[in-house]
mmCIF file of C-alpha atoms in Angstrom:
data_model
loop_
_atom_site.group_PDB
_atom_site.id
_atom_site.type_symbol
_atom_site.label_atom_id
_atom_site.label_comp_id
_atom_site.label_asym_id
_atom_site.label_seq_id
_atom_site.Cartn_x
_atom_site.Cartn_y
_atom_site.Cartn_z
ATOM 1 C CA MET A 1 -7.671 -22.462 -1.115
ATOM 2 C CA LYS A 2 -9.628 -26.246 -1.050
ATOM 3 C CA ILE A 3 -7.766 -28.785 -3.185
ATOM 4 C CA ARG A 4 -9.098 -32.870 -2.517
ATOM 5 C CA ARG A 5 -5.642 -34.626 -1.363
ATOM 6 C CA SER A 6 -6.487 -37.298 -4.219
ATOM 7 C CA ASP A 7 -6.808 -34.373 -6.209
ATOM 8 C CA LEU A 8 -3.079 -32.711 -4.828
ATOM 9 C CA GLU A 9 -1.909 -36.164 -5.560
ATOM 10 C CA LYS A 10 -2.562 -36.105 -8.929
ATOM 11 C CA ILE A 11 -0.817 -32.899 -8.812
ATOM 12 C CA HIS A 12 2.591 -34.847 -7.223
ATOM 13 C CA ALA A 13 2.332 -38.116 -9.402
ATOM 14 C CA GLN A 14 2.453 -35.864 -11.960
ATOM 15 C CA ALA A 15 5.337 -33.300 -10.583
ATOM 16 C CA ARG A 16 7.332 -37.415 -10.309
ATOM 17 C CA GLU A 17 6.034 -38.259 -13.504
ATOM 18 C CA GLU A 18 7.077 -35.504 -16.133
ATOM 19 C CA TYR A 19 11.226 -35.049 -13.560
ATOM 20 C CA PRO A 20 13.572 -33.383 -14.723
ATOM 21 C CA ALA A 21 10.677 -31.050 -17.099
ATOM 22 C CA GLU A 22 8.985 -28.993 -15.220
ATOM 23 C CA CYS A 23 5.199 -29.931 -14.627
ATOM 24 C CA CYS A 24 2.541 -27.824 -14.683
ATOM 25 C CA GLY A 25 -1.425 -27.563 -15.105
ATOM 26 C CA ILE A 26 -5.374 -25.322 -14.239
ATOM 27 C CA LEU A 27 -6.967 -26.245 -10.954
ATOM 28 C CA THR A 28 -11.026 -24.802 -11.530
ATOM 29 C CA ALA A 29 -14.361 -25.558 -9.278
ATOM 30 C CA PRO A 30 -18.105 -25.370 -9.357
ATOM 31 C CA ASP A 31 -18.522 -22.695 -7.832
ATOM 32 C CA VAL A 32 -16.263 -20.046 -4.665
ATOM 33 C CA VAL A 33 -16.291 -22.715 -1.560
ATOM 34 C CA ALA A 34 -15.426 -25.906 -3.465
ATOM 35 C CA PRO A 35 -12.698 -28.277 -3.754
ATOM 36 C CA SER A 36 -10.928 -27.534 -6.111
ATOM 37 C CA GLN A 37 -10.604 -29.845 -9.284
ATOM 38 C CA VAL A 38 -7.402 -30.930 -11.372
ATOM 39 C CA HIS A 39 -6.472 -30.424 -15.030
ATOM 40 C CA ARG A 40 -3.197 -31.577 -15.798
ATOM 41 C CA CYS A 41 -2.198 -29.857 -19.146
ATOM 42 C CA ARG A 42 1.088 -29.911 -21.893
ATOM 43 C CA ASN A 43 4.012 -28.357 -20.925
ATOM 44 C CA ILE A 44 5.309 -26.655 -24.404
ATOM 45 C CA GLN A 45 8.472 -25.082 -23.356
ATOM 46 C CA ASP A 46 10.629 -27.430 -25.032
ATOM 47 C CA GLU A 47 8.981 -26.962 -28.697
ATOM 48 C CA LEU A 48 8.784 -23.122 -27.852
ATOM 49 C CA HIS A 49 12.213 -23.472 -27.526
ATOM 50 C CA THR A 50 13.806 -25.475 -29.692
ATOM 51 C CA LYS A 51 11.053 -22.762 -32.507
ATOM 52 C CA ASP A 52 12.902 -20.144 -31.258
ATOM 53 C CA PRO A 53 15.509 -20.329 -28.924
ATOM 54 C CA GLU A 54 15.300 -16.431 -28.730
ATOM 55 C CA GLN A 55 12.124 -15.770 -27.481
ATOM 56 C CA TYR A 56 11.646 -18.716 -25.467
ATOM 57 C CA PRO A 57 15.353 -19.524 -24.174
ATOM 58 C CA ARG A 58 14.923 -21.773 -21.376
ATOM 59 C CA GLU A 59 14.090 -25.338 -21.338
ATOM 60 C CA SER A 60 11.577 -27.118 -19.797
ATOM 61 C CA LYS A 61 14.156 -27.788 -16.795
ATOM 62 C CA ILE A 62 13.166 -24.815 -15.474
ATOM 63 C CA ALA A 63 10.136 -23.219 -16.744
ATOM 64 C CA TYR A 64 7.127 -23.880 -18.314
ATOM 65 C CA PHE A 65 4.399 -22.695 -20.546
ATOM 66 C CA ILE A 66 0.721 -23.772 -20.105
ATOM 67 C CA ASP A 67 -0.542 -25.259 -24.559
ATOM 68 C CA PRO A 68 -2.646 -22.781 -25.142
ATOM 69 C CA GLN A 69 -5.389 -24.880 -27.028
ATOM 70 C CA GLU A 70 -5.734 -26.571 -22.895
ATOM 71 C CA LEU A 71 -5.896 -23.146 -21.690
ATOM 72 C CA PHE A 72 -8.945 -21.962 -24.040
ATOM 73 C CA GLN A 73 -10.343 -25.764 -22.991
ATOM 74 C CA VAL A 74 -10.596 -26.091 -19.340
ATOM 75 C CA VAL A 75 -10.723 -22.085 -18.869
ATOM 76 C CA SER A 76 -14.412 -22.469 -21.264
ATOM 77 C CA GLY A 77 -15.220 -25.498 -20.240
ATOM 78 C CA ALA A 78 -15.384 -24.208 -16.757
ATOM 79 C CA GLU A 79 -16.756 -21.049 -17.796
ATOM 80 C CA LYS A 80 -19.883 -22.816 -19.162
ATOM 81 C CA SER A 81 -20.365 -25.292 -17.068
ATOM 82 C CA GLY A 82 -21.104 -21.472 -14.146
ATOM 83 C CA GLY A 83 -17.636 -22.506 -12.901
ATOM 84 C CA LEU A 84 -13.876 -21.198 -12.336
ATOM 85 C CA VAL A 85 -10.559 -21.044 -12.382
ATOM 86 C CA THR A 86 -9.453 -21.454 -8.956
ATOM 87 C CA GLY A 87 -5.959 -21.281 -9.387
ATOM 88 C CA PHE A 88 -2.646 -22.407 -12.205
ATOM 89 C CA TYR A 89 0.393 -25.368 -10.617
ATOM 90 C CA HIS A 90 3.253 -26.371 -11.809
ATOM 91 C CA SER A 91 6.659 -27.823 -10.156
ATOM 92 C CA HIS A 92 10.025 -26.996 -9.569
ATOM 93 C CA ILE A 93 13.009 -29.089 -10.475
ATOM 94 C CA ASP A 94 16.050 -30.105 -7.954
ATOM 95 C CA CYS A 95 14.564 -26.663 -5.148
ATOM 96 C CA ASP A 96 12.410 -25.701 -3.769
ATOM 97 C CA ALA A 97 8.729 -24.009 -3.904
ATOM 98 C CA TYR A 98 8.933 -20.287 -3.668
ATOM 99 C CA PHE A 99 7.076 -17.916 -6.547
ATOM 100 C CA SER A 100 9.700 -17.296 -8.927
ATOM 101 C CA ASP A 101 10.196 -13.448 -10.568
ATOM 102 C CA GLU A 102 9.433 -15.468 -13.591
ATOM 103 C CA ASP A 103 6.574 -17.120 -12.377
ATOM 104 C CA LYS A 104 5.180 -13.254 -11.108
ATOM 105 C CA GLU A 105 5.789 -12.799 -14.146
ATOM 106 C CA ARG A 106 3.682 -15.359 -16.161
ATOM 107 C CA ALA A 107 1.229 -14.765 -14.270
ATOM 108 C CA MET A 108 0.877 -11.393 -14.541
ATOM 109 C CA ALA A 109 -0.753 -8.626 -17.293
ATOM 110 C CA TRP A 110 0.159 -5.133 -17.407
ATOM 111 C CA ASP A 111 0.948 -5.045 -13.793
ATOM 112 C CA GLU A 112 -2.028 -6.051 -12.434
ATOM 113 C CA PRO A 113 -2.704 -10.337 -12.286
ATOM 114 C CA ALA A 114 -4.392 -12.531 -15.143
ATOM 115 C CA TYR A 115 -6.605 -14.503 -11.887
ATOM 116 C CA PRO A 116 -6.322 -12.098 -9.459
ATOM 117 C CA ASP A 117 -8.543 -14.932 -6.668
ATOM 118 C CA ALA A 118 -6.630 -17.158 -8.238
ATOM 119 C CA VAL A 119 -4.182 -18.843 -6.521
ATOM 120 C CA TYR A 120 -0.275 -20.827 -7.600
ATOM 121 C CA VAL A 121 0.098 -24.381 -6.443
ATOM 122 C CA VAL A 122 4.208 -25.118 -6.838
ATOM 123 C CA VAL A 123 5.479 -28.833 -6.067
ATOM 124 C CA ALA A 124 9.122 -29.270 -4.974
ATOM 125 C CA VAL A 125 10.410 -32.522 -6.841
ATOM 126 C CA TYR A 126 13.407 -33.984 -6.559
ATOM 127 C CA GLY A 127 13.901 -37.291 -8.781
ATOM 128 C CA ASP A 128 11.022 -39.181 -7.232
ATOM 129 C CA GLU A 129 10.210 -37.907 -4.507
ATOM 130 C CA VAL A 130 8.102 -34.430 -3.565
ATOM 131 C CA ARG A 131 9.534 -32.542 -0.658
ATOM 132 C CA MET A 132 7.205 -29.802 -0.645
ATOM 133 C CA THR A 133 4.197 -27.082 -1.538
ATOM 134 C CA ARG A 134 2.718 -24.319 -1.450
ATOM 135 C CA ALA A 135 0.740 -22.824 -2.467
ATOM 136 C CA PHE A 136 1.211 -18.257 -3.420
ATOM 137 C CA GLY A 137 -2.005 -15.700 -4.495
ATOM 138 C CA TRP A 138 -2.363 -11.633 -4.873
ATOM 139 C CA ASP A 139 -2.755 -9.294 -1.607
ATOM 140 C CA GLU A 140 -4.104 -5.874 -3.655
ATOM 141 C CA ALA A 141 -2.585 -4.244 0.573
ATOM 142 C CA ARG A 142 1.047 -5.469 -1.415
ATOM 143 C CA ARG A 143 0.517 -5.353 -4.539
ATOM 144 C CA ASP A 144 2.018 -9.122 -4.058
ATOM 145 C CA PHE A 145 1.239 -12.721 -4.125
ATOM 146 C CA ILE A 146 2.043 -13.855 -0.592
ATOM 147 C CA ASP A 147 1.593 -17.670 0.456
ATOM 148 C CA VAL A 148 -2.151 -18.689 1.324
ATOM 149 C CA GLU A 149 -2.663 -21.622 2.831
ATOM 150 C CA ILE A 150 -3.862 -25.060 1.491
ATOM 151 C CA ASP A 151 -6.635 -26.860 2.719
ATOM 152 C CA ILE A 152 -6.298 -30.550 2.438
ATOM 153 C CA VAL A 153 -9.538 -31.868 2.651
ATOM 154 C CA ASP A 154 -10.784 -35.805 2.068
#
């Protein structure tokens, strides 16, 4: 995954700003070789939890849910302009950047990745400090998400 340093810094800033809630967003690009662009999204996990705690038992400190309207706008906007969704990002609060079972479940639809070419960036944030950033992509041979390199460009 290729991303501009300034866009990665935007993700890190959002993670610090929204702490102690998980931040989230979408990455798009005009084509497969261009660096990804950041689209900051609203985490509505707390709203869902308040309305239906049985269906949404987790709060935003340990979960995220991208606002569906924002998801639709970003995805359709990218597609209309001939671009594509290159990934998604979110933060983990006071713990390492890893692709959790919950993250895997949310990235899948009927045992297949919903966005098979997308990269999932996870940022570990502790208070006002980002300690780690990792990315995960689908490996068809392993049928699992694996660590992938983040190519930071200036």
